């Protein structure tokens, strides 16, 4: 049997489904690797752990069609999934993308694939597999695979740790509020919503320099700190006045803003924020401290305790 060169897709059979897959493969080009067989085959560096996560983006639940372009929808879905690899400080090995594509979306398949390819290649993760099916709503389910010699876990925050945040918060919530109100979001806010950056390289930089626990901000800073606190059995005190935020967003709104895909990491000592910002072009900020004792998140602003804003809970309705 004549095999295509290493990394090239294997030839596919006839039919509309395979035409759709072929179109996506063409669009992905070198951003995909080894597609077309029954399963992907990946090399895991000896001694590393395989790190895996899966994430779904569903039309009408995670996004409204009129808010985003197909390209933005594809990008966001894959970027969100890759952010979970960043939260573990894993090196991406590949992504597998399962797309449910209703008839009214078929025209947009090319643009959707472009967004998927853009997010994957930006994080250095080849597309190594996937699936397409018909359905009533557009949905993208992304499986991400990575490797790490040592991972950053949620349950490793310790008494006295400094809590660091990457980047600036508040953009996605402000953009979503505008969209839900039928208004045009501020461009800076919209960009943070439609084009989040999984902090893959940042996470490994932080892990190599002493960070020992992490989470990515997907439900909102306060809520995700709550996950860290619960997993680690510690209290986390955060001064909201220290939380960097985008323009025209209040500190409390920034702490409630989800889908940020910034990282919160814990480190026993100090991390070099100047070097971090020089390397990645975003701030690294101490926002608080972990304490033994009462488990949970204690927010303060102007020296006074403030109530925790609610986080996003997918099954709360
Ligand atoms: Mg996460």
PDB file of C-alpha atoms and ligand atoms in Angstrom:
ATOM      1  CA  UNK A   1       0.000   0.000   0.000  1.00  0.00           C
ATOM      2  CA  UNK A   2       1.357   3.394  -0.966  1.00  0.00           C
ATOM      3  CA  UNK A   3       1.324   5.673   2.105  1.00  0.00           C
ATOM      4  CA  UNK A   4       1.255   9.457   1.831  1.00  0.00           C
ATOM      5  CA  UNK A   5       4.301  11.272   3.225  1.00  0.00           C
ATOM      6  CA  UNK A   6       4.456  11.478   7.028  1.00  0.00           C
ATOM      7  CA  UNK A   7       1.851  13.939   8.296  1.00  0.00           C
ATOM      8  CA  UNK A   8      -0.154  14.150   5.077  1.00  0.00           C
ATOM      9  CA  UNK A   9      -3.804  13.076   5.242  1.00  0.00           C
ATOM     10  CA  UNK A  10      -4.730   9.640   3.979  1.00  0.00           C
ATOM     11  CA  UNK A  11      -7.111   9.731   0.970  1.00  0.00           C
ATOM     12  CA  UNK A  12     -10.804   9.678   1.951  1.00  0.00           C
ATOM     13  CA  UNK A  13     -13.778   7.970   0.272  1.00  0.00           C
ATOM     14  CA  UNK A  14     -16.742   9.557  -1.552  1.00  0.00           C
ATOM     15  CA  UNK A  15     -19.818  11.289  -0.084  1.00  0.00           C
ATOM     16  CA  UNK A  16     -21.020  14.603   1.381  1.00  0.00           C
ATOM     17  CA  UNK A  17     -19.567  13.863   4.805  1.00  0.00           C
ATOM     18  CA  UNK A  18     -16.133  13.162   3.367  1.00  0.00           C
ATOM     19  CA  UNK A  19     -16.418  16.211   1.108  1.00  0.00           C
ATOM     20  CA  UNK A  20     -16.922  18.310   4.241  1.00  0.00           C
ATOM     21  CA  UNK A  21     -13.966  16.673   5.973  1.00  0.00           C
ATOM     22  CA  UNK A  22     -11.847  17.096   2.832  1.00  0.00           C
ATOM     23  CA  UNK A  23     -12.748  20.787   2.711  1.00  0.00           C
ATOM     24  CA  UNK A  24     -11.632  21.229   6.321  1.00  0.00           C
ATOM     25  CA  UNK A  25      -8.415  19.302   5.741  1.00  0.00           C
ATOM     26  CA  UNK A  26      -7.610  21.489   2.733  1.00  0.00           C
ATOM     27  CA  UNK A  27      -8.284  24.590   4.792  1.00  0.00           C
ATOM     28  CA  UNK A  28      -6.088  23.358   7.655  1.00  0.00           C
ATOM     29  CA  UNK A  29      -3.171  22.457   5.397  1.00  0.00           C
ATOM     30  CA  UNK A  30      -0.027  21.913   7.454  1.00  0.00           C
ATOM     31  CA  UNK A  31      -1.936  22.772  10.624  1.00  0.00           C
ATOM     32  CA  UNK A  32      -3.384  19.237  10.531  1.00  0.00           C
ATOM     33  CA  UNK A  33      -1.282  16.113  10.810  1.00  0.00           C
ATOM     34  CA  UNK A  34      -1.875  12.488   9.889  1.00  0.00           C
ATOM     35  CA  UNK A  35      -5.655  12.713   9.446  1.00  0.00           C
ATOM     36  CA  UNK A  36      -7.756  10.029   7.770  1.00  0.00           C
ATOM     37  CA  UNK A  37      -6.965   6.823   9.620  1.00  0.00           C
ATOM     38  CA  UNK A  38      -9.181   5.306  12.309  1.00  0.00           C
ATOM     39  CA  UNK A  39      -7.252   6.959  15.100  1.00  0.00           C
ATOM     40  CA  UNK A  40      -4.418   9.376  15.707  1.00  0.00           C
ATOM     41  CA  UNK A  41      -1.000   8.061  16.656  1.00  0.00           C
ATOM     42  CA  UNK A  42       1.066  10.415  18.794  1.00  0.00           C
ATOM     43  CA  UNK A  43       4.505  10.155  20.335  1.00  0.00           C
ATOM     44  CA  UNK A  44       4.625  10.874  24.062  1.00  0.00           C
ATOM     45  CA  UNK A  45       8.073  11.876  25.349  1.00  0.00           C
ATOM     46  CA  UNK A  46       9.462   9.167  27.628  1.00  0.00           C
ATOM     47  CA  UNK A  47       8.707   9.890  31.272  1.00  0.00           C
ATOM     48  CA  UNK A  48       6.040  12.519  30.547  1.00  0.00           C
ATOM     49  CA  UNK A  49       2.396  12.253  31.575  1.00  0.00           C
ATOM     50  CA  UNK A  50      -0.338  12.408  28.940  1.00  0.00           C
ATOM     51  CA  UNK A  51      -2.652  15.322  29.802  1.00  0.00           C
ATOM     52  CA  UNK A  52      -6.139  15.228  28.230  1.00  0.00           C
ATOM     53  CA  UNK A  53      -9.252  17.385  28.386  1.00  0.00           C
ATOM     54  CA  UNK A  54     -12.477  17.812  26.413  1.00  0.00           C
ATOM     55  CA  UNK A  55     -14.690  20.891  26.048  1.00  0.00           C
ATOM     56  CA  UNK A  56     -17.941  21.634  24.193  1.00  0.00           C
ATOM     57  CA  UNK A  57     -19.225  24.877  22.652  1.00  0.00           C
ATOM     58  CA  UNK A  58     -22.916  24.710  21.774  1.00  0.00           C
ATOM     59  CA  UNK A  59     -24.924  27.270  19.772  1.00  0.00           C
ATOM     60  CA  UNK A  60     -27.638  28.853  21.905  1.00  0.00           C
ATOM     61  CA  UNK A  61     -25.868  27.787  25.118  1.00  0.00           C
ATOM     62  CA  UNK A  62     -22.274  28.983  24.902  1.00  0.00           C
ATOM     63  CA  UNK A  63     -22.782  31.483  22.097  1.00  0.00           C
ATOM     64  CA  UNK A  64     -25.449  33.085  19.921  1.00  0.00           C
ATOM     65  CA  UNK A  65     -25.009  32.897  16.178  1.00  0.00           C
ATOM     66  CA  UNK A  66     -25.531  36.607  15.628  1.00  0.00           C
ATOM     67  CA  UNK A  67     -22.759  37.593  18.054  1.00  0.00           C
ATOM     68  CA  UNK A  68     -19.834  35.963  16.305  1.00  0.00           C
ATOM     69  CA  UNK A  69     -18.557  35.011  12.872  1.00  0.00           C
ATOM     70  CA  UNK A  70     -18.107  31.304  12.105  1.00  0.00           C
ATOM     71  CA  UNK A  71     -14.359  31.855  12.237  1.00  0.00           C
ATOM     72  CA  UNK A  72     -14.607  33.401  15.702  1.00  0.00           C
ATOM     73  CA  UNK A  73     -16.810  30.519  16.895  1.00  0.00           C
ATOM     74  CA  UNK A  74     -14.269  27.958  15.696  1.00  0.00           C
ATOM     75  CA  UNK A  75     -11.383  29.884  17.214  1.00  0.00           C
ATOM     76  CA  UNK A  76     -13.048  30.345  20.610  1.00  0.00           C
ATOM     77  CA  UNK A  77     -14.098  26.725  20.913  1.00  0.00           C
ATOM     78  CA  UNK A  78     -10.585  25.388  20.358  1.00  0.00           C
ATOM     79  CA  UNK A  79      -8.851  28.163  22.327  1.00  0.00           C
ATOM     80  CA  UNK A  80     -11.085  27.440  25.345  1.00  0.00           C
ATOM     81  CA  UNK A  81     -10.181  23.763  25.220  1.00  0.00           C
ATOM     82  CA  UNK A  82      -6.462  24.501  24.875  1.00  0.00           C
ATOM     83  CA  UNK A  83      -6.650  26.808  27.881  1.00  0.00           C
ATOM     84  CA  UNK A  84      -7.218  23.734  30.049  1.00  0.00           C
ATOM     85  CA  UNK A  85      -3.859  22.380  28.891  1.00  0.00           C
ATOM     86  CA  UNK A  86      -2.340  25.743  29.811  1.00  0.00           C
ATOM     87  CA  UNK A  87      -3.916  25.466  33.258  1.00  0.00           C
ATOM     88  CA  UNK A  88      -1.964  22.215  33.732  1.00  0.00           C
ATOM     89  CA  UNK A  89       1.249  23.652  32.193  1.00  0.00           C
ATOM     90  CA  UNK A  90       1.122  20.918  29.554  1.00  0.00           C
ATOM     91  CA  UNK A  91       2.745  21.098  26.142  1.00  0.00           C
ATOM     92  CA  UNK A  92       0.069  20.564  23.457  1.00  0.00           C
ATOM     93  CA  UNK A  93       0.430  17.365  21.451  1.00  0.00           C
ATOM     94  CA  UNK A  94      -2.683  17.636  19.300  1.00  0.00           C
ATOM     95  CA  UNK A  95      -6.382  18.453  19.152  1.00  0.00           C
ATOM     96  CA  UNK A  96      -9.342  16.392  17.923  1.00  0.00           C
ATOM     97  CA  UNK A  97     -12.413  18.322  16.856  1.00  0.00           C
ATOM     98  CA  UNK A  98     -15.946  16.898  16.624  1.00  0.00           C
ATOM     99  CA  UNK A  99     -18.287  19.257  14.782  1.00  0.00           C
ATOM    100  CA  UNK A 100     -22.082  19.006  14.680  1.00  0.00           C
ATOM    101  CA  UNK A 101     -23.018  21.099  11.683  1.00  0.00           C
ATOM    102  CA  UNK A 102     -26.688  21.808  10.819  1.00  0.00           C
ATOM    103  CA  UNK A 103     -27.607  22.367   7.159  1.00  0.00           C
ATOM    104  CA  UNK A 104     -27.902  26.160   7.622  1.00  0.00           C
ATOM    105  CA  UNK A 105     -24.257  26.290   8.742  1.00  0.00           C
ATOM    106  CA  UNK A 106     -22.760  24.285   5.837  1.00  0.00           C
ATOM    107  CA  UNK A 107     -21.834  27.431   3.906  1.00  0.00           C
ATOM    108  CA  UNK A 108     -19.763  28.549   6.853  1.00  0.00           C
ATOM    109  CA  UNK A 109     -17.798  25.329   7.234  1.00  0.00           C
ATOM    110  CA  UNK A 110     -14.696  26.792   5.616  1.00  0.00           C
ATOM    111  CA  UNK A 111     -14.636  29.793   7.952  1.00  0.00           C
ATOM    112  CA  UNK A 112     -15.344  27.586  10.951  1.00  0.00           C
ATOM    113  CA  UNK A 113     -12.416  25.364   9.970  1.00  0.00           C
ATOM    114  CA  UNK A 114     -10.227  28.448   9.559  1.00  0.00           C
ATOM    115  CA  UNK A 115     -10.977  29.560  13.135  1.00  0.00           C
ATOM    116  CA  UNK A 116     -10.283  26.054  14.428  1.00  0.00           C
ATOM    117  CA  UNK A 117      -6.981  25.942  12.550  1.00  0.00           C
ATOM    118  CA  UNK A 118      -6.003  29.403  13.768  1.00  0.00           C
ATOM    119  CA  UNK A 119      -6.472  28.512  17.451  1.00  0.00           C
ATOM    120  CA  UNK A 120      -4.673  25.199  17.091  1.00  0.00           C
ATOM    121  CA  UNK A 121      -1.644  26.564  15.274  1.00  0.00           C
ATOM    122  CA  UNK A 122      -1.351  29.577  17.597  1.00  0.00           C
ATOM    123  CA  UNK A 123      -0.797  27.124  20.442  1.00  0.00           C
ATOM    124  CA  UNK A 124       1.462  24.814  18.450  1.00  0.00           C
ATOM    125  CA  UNK A 125      -1.101  21.994  18.511  1.00  0.00           C
ATOM    126  CA  UNK A 126      -1.675  20.101  15.245  1.00  0.00           C
ATOM    127  CA  UNK A 127      -5.195  18.918  14.418  1.00  0.00           C
ATOM    128  CA  UNK A 128      -4.857  15.156  14.576  1.00  0.00           C
ATOM    129  CA  UNK A 129      -8.423  13.926  14.335  1.00  0.00           C
ATOM    130  CA  UNK A 130     -12.093  14.739  14.390  1.00  0.00           C
ATOM    131  CA  UNK A 131     -15.615  13.904  13.421  1.00  0.00           C
ATOM    132  CA  UNK A 132     -18.482  15.600  11.608  1.00  0.00           C
ATOM    133  CA  UNK A 133     -22.176  14.952  12.032  1.00  0.00           C
ATOM    134  CA  UNK A 134     -25.514  16.570  11.219  1.00  0.00           C
ATOM    135  CA  UNK A 135     -27.590  18.063  14.029  1.00  0.00           C
ATOM    136  CA  UNK A 136     -30.028  20.789  15.106  1.00  0.00           C
ATOM    137  CA  UNK A 137     -27.497  23.222  16.561  1.00  0.00           C
ATOM    138  CA  UNK A 138     -23.891  23.970  15.742  1.00  0.00           C
ATOM    139  CA  UNK A 139     -21.606  22.451  18.318  1.00  0.00           C
ATOM    140  CA  UNK A 140     -17.866  21.969  18.508  1.00  0.00           C
ATOM    141  CA  UNK A 141     -16.402  19.455  20.921  1.00  0.00           C
ATOM    142  CA  UNK A 142     -12.650  19.715  21.235  1.00  0.00           C
ATOM    143  CA  UNK A 143     -10.421  17.095  22.787  1.00  0.00           C
ATOM    144  CA  UNK A 144      -6.979  18.383  23.634  1.00  0.00           C
ATOM    145  CA  UNK A 145      -3.974  16.194  24.318  1.00  0.00           C
ATOM    146  CA  UNK A 146      -0.745  17.364  25.851  1.00  0.00           C
ATOM    147  CA  UNK A 147       2.256  16.133  27.759  1.00  0.00           C
ATOM    148  CA  UNK A 148       4.026  17.336  30.864  1.00  0.00           C
ATOM    149  CA  UNK A 149       6.772  16.045  33.111  1.00  0.00           C
ATOM    150  CA  UNK A 150       5.195  17.840  36.072  1.00  0.00           C
ATOM    151  CA  UNK A 151       1.741  19.414  35.986  1.00  0.00           C
ATOM    152  CA  UNK A 152       0.191  22.389  37.780  1.00  0.00           C
ATOM    153  CA  UNK A 153      -2.788  21.063  39.739  1.00  0.00           C
ATOM    154  CA  UNK A 154      -5.715  22.784  41.461  1.00  0.00           C
ATOM    155  CA  UNK A 155      -5.117  21.017  44.762  1.00  0.00           C
ATOM    156  CA  UNK A 156      -1.565  22.167  45.364  1.00  0.00           C
ATOM    157  CA  UNK A 157      -2.081  25.680  46.828  1.00  0.00           C
ATOM    158  CA  UNK A 158      -0.399  25.943  50.251  1.00  0.00           C
ATOM    159  CA  UNK A 159      -0.586  28.259  53.246  1.00  0.00           C
ATOM    160  CA  UNK A 160       1.381  31.430  52.523  1.00  0.00           C
ATOM    161  CA  UNK A 161       1.480  31.060  48.742  1.00  0.00           C
ATOM    162  CA  UNK A 162       1.354  34.206  46.637  1.00  0.00           C
ATOM    163  CA  UNK A 163      -1.498  34.163  44.115  1.00  0.00           C
ATOM    164  CA  UNK A 164      -0.564  35.536  40.694  1.00  0.00           C
ATOM    165  CA  UNK A 165      -2.824  36.472  37.785  1.00  0.00           C
ATOM    166  CA  UNK A 166      -1.788  36.814  34.139  1.00  0.00           C
ATOM    167  CA  UNK A 167      -3.222  39.570  31.953  1.00  0.00           C
ATOM    168  CA  UNK A 168      -6.164  41.889  32.554  1.00  0.00           C
ATOM    169  CA  UNK A 169      -9.754  40.898  33.291  1.00  0.00           C
ATOM    170  CA  UNK A 170     -13.224  42.182  32.518  1.00  0.00           C
ATOM    171  CA  UNK A 171     -13.351  42.330  28.719  1.00  0.00           C
ATOM    172  CA  UNK A 172     -15.517  39.262  28.009  1.00  0.00           C
ATOM    173  CA  UNK A 173     -18.168  40.140  30.601  1.00  0.00           C
ATOM    174  CA  UNK A 174     -18.385  43.733  29.385  1.00  0.00           C
ATOM    175  CA  UNK A 175     -18.693  42.585  25.756  1.00  0.00           C
ATOM    176  CA  UNK A 176     -21.349  39.989  26.627  1.00  0.00           C
ATOM    177  CA  UNK A 177     -23.344  42.550  28.591  1.00  0.00           C
ATOM    178  CA  UNK A 178     -23.371  44.851  25.561  1.00  0.00           C
ATOM    179  CA  UNK A 179     -24.337  42.036  23.180  1.00  0.00           C
ATOM    180  CA  UNK A 180     -27.149  40.816  25.450  1.00  0.00           C
ATOM    181  CA  UNK A 181     -28.428  44.400  25.633  1.00  0.00           C
ATOM    182  CA  UNK A 182     -28.448  44.619  21.841  1.00  0.00           C
ATOM    183  CA  UNK A 183     -25.556  47.102  21.876  1.00  0.00           C
ATOM    184  CA  UNK A 184     -22.263  47.144  20.050  1.00  0.00           C
ATOM    185  CA  UNK A 185     -19.494  46.151  22.443  1.00  0.00           C
ATOM    186  CA  UNK A 186     -16.389  48.260  22.910  1.00  0.00           C
ATOM    187  CA  UNK A 187     -13.726  46.942  20.497  1.00  0.00           C
ATOM    188  CA  UNK A 188     -11.174  46.182  23.228  1.00  0.00           C
ATOM    189  CA  UNK A 189     -13.821  44.224  25.164  1.00  0.00           C
ATOM    190  CA  UNK A 190     -15.045  42.372  22.091  1.00  0.00           C
ATOM    191  CA  UNK A 191     -11.515  41.358  21.140  1.00  0.00           C
ATOM    192  CA  UNK A 192     -10.988  39.817  24.578  1.00  0.00           C
ATOM    193  CA  UNK A 193     -14.211  37.833  24.099  1.00  0.00           C
ATOM    194  CA  UNK A 194     -13.705  36.590  20.539  1.00  0.00           C
ATOM    195  CA  UNK A 195      -9.949  36.143  20.541  1.00  0.00           C
ATOM    196  CA  UNK A 196      -8.779  34.790  23.899  1.00  0.00           C
ATOM    197  CA  UNK A 197      -5.213  33.496  24.117  1.00  0.00           C
ATOM    198  CA  UNK A 198      -4.597  30.180  25.843  1.00  0.00           C
ATOM    199  CA  UNK A 199      -1.591  30.940  28.070  1.00  0.00           C
ATOM    200  CA  UNK A 200       0.310  27.809  27.029  1.00  0.00           C
ATOM    201  CA  UNK A 201       3.830  29.222  26.951  1.00  0.00           C
ATOM    202  CA  UNK A 202       3.178  31.474  29.925  1.00  0.00           C
ATOM    203  CA  UNK A 203       2.130  28.458  32.018  1.00  0.00           C
ATOM    204  CA  UNK A 204       5.301  26.548  31.295  1.00  0.00           C
ATOM    205  CA  UNK A 205       7.393  29.632  32.023  1.00  0.00           C
ATOM    206  CA  UNK A 206       5.609  29.990  35.375  1.00  0.00           C
ATOM    207  CA  UNK A 207       5.915  26.281  36.217  1.00  0.00           C
ATOM    208  CA  UNK A 208       9.625  26.327  35.433  1.00  0.00           C
ATOM    209  CA  UNK A 209      10.085  29.246  37.839  1.00  0.00           C
ATOM    210  CA  UNK A 210       8.304  27.879  40.878  1.00  0.00           C
ATOM    211  CA  UNK A 211       4.531  28.093  40.342  1.00  0.00           C
ATOM    212  CA  UNK A 212       3.080  24.860  41.757  1.00  0.00           C
ATOM    213  CA  UNK A 213      -0.697  25.174  41.339  1.00  0.00           C
ATOM    214  CA  UNK A 214      -2.915  26.768  38.700  1.00  0.00           C
ATOM    215  CA  UNK A 215      -6.357  27.175  37.205  1.00  0.00           C
ATOM    216  CA  UNK A 216      -7.525  29.019  34.109  1.00  0.00           C
ATOM    217  CA  UNK A 217     -10.178  31.706  34.512  1.00  0.00           C
ATOM    218  CA  UNK A 218     -13.216  30.336  32.688  1.00  0.00           C
ATOM    219  CA  UNK A 219     -16.087  30.790  35.182  1.00  0.00           C
ATOM    220  CA  UNK A 220     -14.833  34.109  36.580  1.00  0.00           C
ATOM    221  CA  UNK A 221     -11.873  34.953  38.843  1.00  0.00           C
ATOM    222  CA  UNK A 222     -13.809  34.702  42.125  1.00  0.00           C
ATOM    223  CA  UNK A 223     -15.469  31.418  41.125  1.00  0.00           C
ATOM    224  CA  UNK A 224     -12.265  29.846  39.827  1.00  0.00           C
ATOM    225  CA  UNK A 225     -10.352  30.921  42.940  1.00  0.00           C
ATOM    226  CA  UNK A 226     -13.153  29.143  44.802  1.00  0.00           C
ATOM    227  CA  UNK A 227     -12.350  25.947  42.868  1.00  0.00           C
ATOM    228  CA  UNK A 228      -8.658  26.335  43.779  1.00  0.00           C
ATOM    229  CA  UNK A 229      -9.472  26.996  47.435  1.00  0.00           C
ATOM    230  CA  UNK A 230     -11.838  24.019  47.668  1.00  0.00           C
ATOM    231  CA  UNK A 231      -9.431  21.652  45.924  1.00  0.00           C
ATOM    232  CA  UNK A 232      -6.480  22.740  48.046  1.00  0.00           C
ATOM    233  CA  UNK A 233      -8.335  23.136  51.362  1.00  0.00           C
ATOM    234  CA  UNK A 234      -7.119  26.690  51.926  1.00  0.00           C
ATOM    235  CA  UNK A 235      -8.483  30.208  52.175  1.00  0.00           C
ATOM    236  CA  UNK A 236      -7.525  32.662  49.433  1.00  0.00           C
ATOM    237  CA  UNK A 237      -7.526  36.391  50.233  1.00  0.00           C
ATOM    238  CA  UNK A 238      -7.664  38.671  47.214  1.00  0.00           C
ATOM    239  CA  UNK A 239      -7.412  42.443  47.089  1.00  0.00           C
ATOM    240  CA  UNK A 240      -9.606  43.457  44.136  1.00  0.00           C
ATOM    241  CA  UNK A 241      -7.771  46.781  43.909  1.00  0.00           C
ATOM    242  CA  UNK A 242      -4.730  44.766  42.729  1.00  0.00           C
ATOM    243  CA  UNK A 243      -6.576  42.952  39.911  1.00  0.00           C
ATOM    244  CA  UNK A 244      -5.566  44.463  36.545  1.00  0.00           C
ATOM    245  CA  UNK A 245      -8.553  45.138  34.320  1.00  0.00           C
ATOM    246  CA  UNK A 246      -9.395  46.446  30.887  1.00  0.00           C
ATOM    247  CA  UNK A 247     -10.739  49.983  30.515  1.00  0.00           C
ATOM    248  CA  UNK A 248     -14.185  51.000  31.867  1.00  0.00           C
ATOM    249  CA  UNK A 249     -14.748  47.849  33.924  1.00  0.00           C
ATOM    250  CA  UNK A 250     -15.258  47.821  37.695  1.00  0.00           C
ATOM    251  CA  UNK A 251     -13.125  45.612  39.924  1.00  0.00           C
ATOM    252  CA  UNK A 252     -16.127  43.514  40.932  1.00  0.00           C
ATOM    253  CA  UNK A 253     -17.215  43.050  37.295  1.00  0.00           C
ATOM    254  CA  UNK A 254     -13.663  42.008  36.436  1.00  0.00           C
ATOM    255  CA  UNK A 255     -13.746  39.407  39.224  1.00  0.00           C
ATOM    256  CA  UNK A 256     -17.026  38.009  37.862  1.00  0.00           C
ATOM    257  CA  UNK A 257     -15.986  37.955  34.195  1.00  0.00           C
ATOM    258  CA  UNK A 258     -15.743  34.460  32.710  1.00  0.00           C
ATOM    259  CA  UNK A 259     -14.188  33.058  29.521  1.00  0.00           C
ATOM    260  CA  UNK A 260     -11.045  35.088  30.195  1.00  0.00           C
ATOM    261  CA  UNK A 261      -8.613  32.197  29.831  1.00  0.00           C
ATOM    262  CA  UNK A 262      -6.041  34.001  31.915  1.00  0.00           C
ATOM    263  CA  UNK A 263      -4.223  31.937  34.535  1.00  0.00           C
ATOM    264  CA  UNK A 264      -4.148  32.105  38.307  1.00  0.00           C
ATOM    265  CA  UNK A 265      -1.052  30.426  39.720  1.00  0.00           C
ATOM    266  CA  UNK A 266       0.225  29.880  43.230  1.00  0.00           C
ATOM    267  CA  UNK A 267       3.904  30.173  44.122  1.00  0.00           C
ATOM    268  CA  UNK A 268       5.639  29.990  47.492  1.00  0.00           C
ATOM    269  CA  UNK A 269       8.103  32.731  46.600  1.00  0.00           C
ATOM    270  CA  UNK A 270       8.170  35.712  44.281  1.00  0.00           C
ATOM    271  CA  UNK A 271       7.965  35.352  40.498  1.00  0.00           C
ATOM    272  CA  UNK A 272       9.728  37.814  38.206  1.00  0.00           C
ATOM    273  CA  UNK A 273       6.813  39.884  36.911  1.00  0.00           C
ATOM    274  CA  UNK A 274       9.088  42.274  34.995  1.00  0.00           C
ATOM    275  CA  UNK A 275      10.708  39.440  33.058  1.00  0.00           C
ATOM    276  CA  UNK A 276       7.279  37.866  32.488  1.00  0.00           C
ATOM    277  CA  UNK A 277       5.851  41.051  31.004  1.00  0.00           C
ATOM    278  CA  UNK A 278       8.956  41.572  28.890  1.00  0.00           C
ATOM    279  CA  UNK A 279       8.611  38.021  27.529  1.00  0.00           C
ATOM    280  CA  UNK A 280       4.856  37.821  26.975  1.00  0.00           C
ATOM    281  CA  UNK A 281       3.651  41.422  26.762  1.00  0.00           C
ATOM    282  CA  UNK A 282       1.031  40.995  29.488  1.00  0.00           C
ATOM    283  CA  UNK A 283       1.208  41.720  33.206  1.00  0.00           C
ATOM    284  CA  UNK A 284       1.806  39.147  35.937  1.00  0.00           C
ATOM    285  CA  UNK A 285       0.318  40.471  39.157  1.00  0.00           C
ATOM    286  CA  UNK A 286       0.174  39.371  42.780  1.00  0.00           C
ATOM    287  CA  UNK A 287      -3.521  39.607  43.626  1.00  0.00           C
ATOM    288  CA  UNK A 288      -3.560  37.898  47.007  1.00  0.00           C
ATOM    289  CA  UNK A 289      -2.360  35.191  49.363  1.00  0.00           C
ATOM    290  CA  UNK A 290      -3.376  31.735  50.472  1.00  0.00           C
ATOM    291  CA  UNK A 291      -4.023  31.081  54.170  1.00  0.00           C
ATOM    292  CA  UNK A 292      -4.568  27.945  56.194  1.00  0.00           C
ATOM    293  CA  UNK A 293      -7.883  27.946  58.065  1.00  0.00           C
ATOM    294  CA  UNK A 294     -11.304  28.740  56.667  1.00  0.00           C
ATOM    295  CA  UNK A 295     -11.627  27.333  53.134  1.00  0.00           C
ATOM    296  CA  UNK A 296     -12.933  29.778  50.523  1.00  0.00           C
ATOM    297  CA  UNK A 297     -12.291  33.082  48.819  1.00  0.00           C
ATOM    298  CA  UNK A 298     -12.178  36.330  50.758  1.00  0.00           C
ATOM    299  CA  UNK A 299     -12.392  39.406  48.517  1.00  0.00           C
ATOM    300  CA  UNK A 300     -11.656  42.903  49.693  1.00  0.00           C
ATOM    301  CA  UNK A 301     -11.757  46.312  48.086  1.00  0.00           C
ATOM    302  CA  UNK A 302     -10.531  49.564  49.599  1.00  0.00           C
ATOM    303  CA  UNK A 303      -9.631  47.565  52.711  1.00  0.00           C
ATOM    304  CA  UNK A 304     -13.226  46.357  53.254  1.00  0.00           C
ATOM    305  CA  UNK A 305     -14.578  42.855  52.724  1.00  0.00           C
ATOM    306  CA  UNK A 306     -16.885  42.509  49.690  1.00  0.00           C
ATOM    307  CA  UNK A 307     -19.302  39.693  48.818  1.00  0.00           C
ATOM    308  CA  UNK A 308     -18.182  37.197  46.186  1.00  0.00           C
ATOM    309  CA  UNK A 309     -19.863  37.629  42.804  1.00  0.00           C
ATOM    310  CA  UNK A 310     -21.523  34.506  41.372  1.00  0.00           C
ATOM    311  CA  UNK A 311     -19.590  32.458  38.821  1.00  0.00           C
ATOM    312  CA  UNK A 312     -20.933  30.839  35.725  1.00  0.00           C
ATOM    313  CA  UNK A 313     -22.645  27.513  36.485  1.00  0.00           C
ATOM    314  CA  UNK A 314     -23.584  25.563  33.354  1.00  0.00           C
ATOM    315  CA  UNK A 315     -26.203  23.364  35.003  1.00  0.00           C
ATOM    316  CA  UNK A 316     -27.728  25.896  37.375  1.00  0.00           C
ATOM    317  CA  UNK A 317     -30.830  26.560  35.279  1.00  0.00           C
TER     318      UNK A 317
HETATM  319 MG1  LIG B   1     -10.256  25.118  33.175  1.00  0.00          MG
END
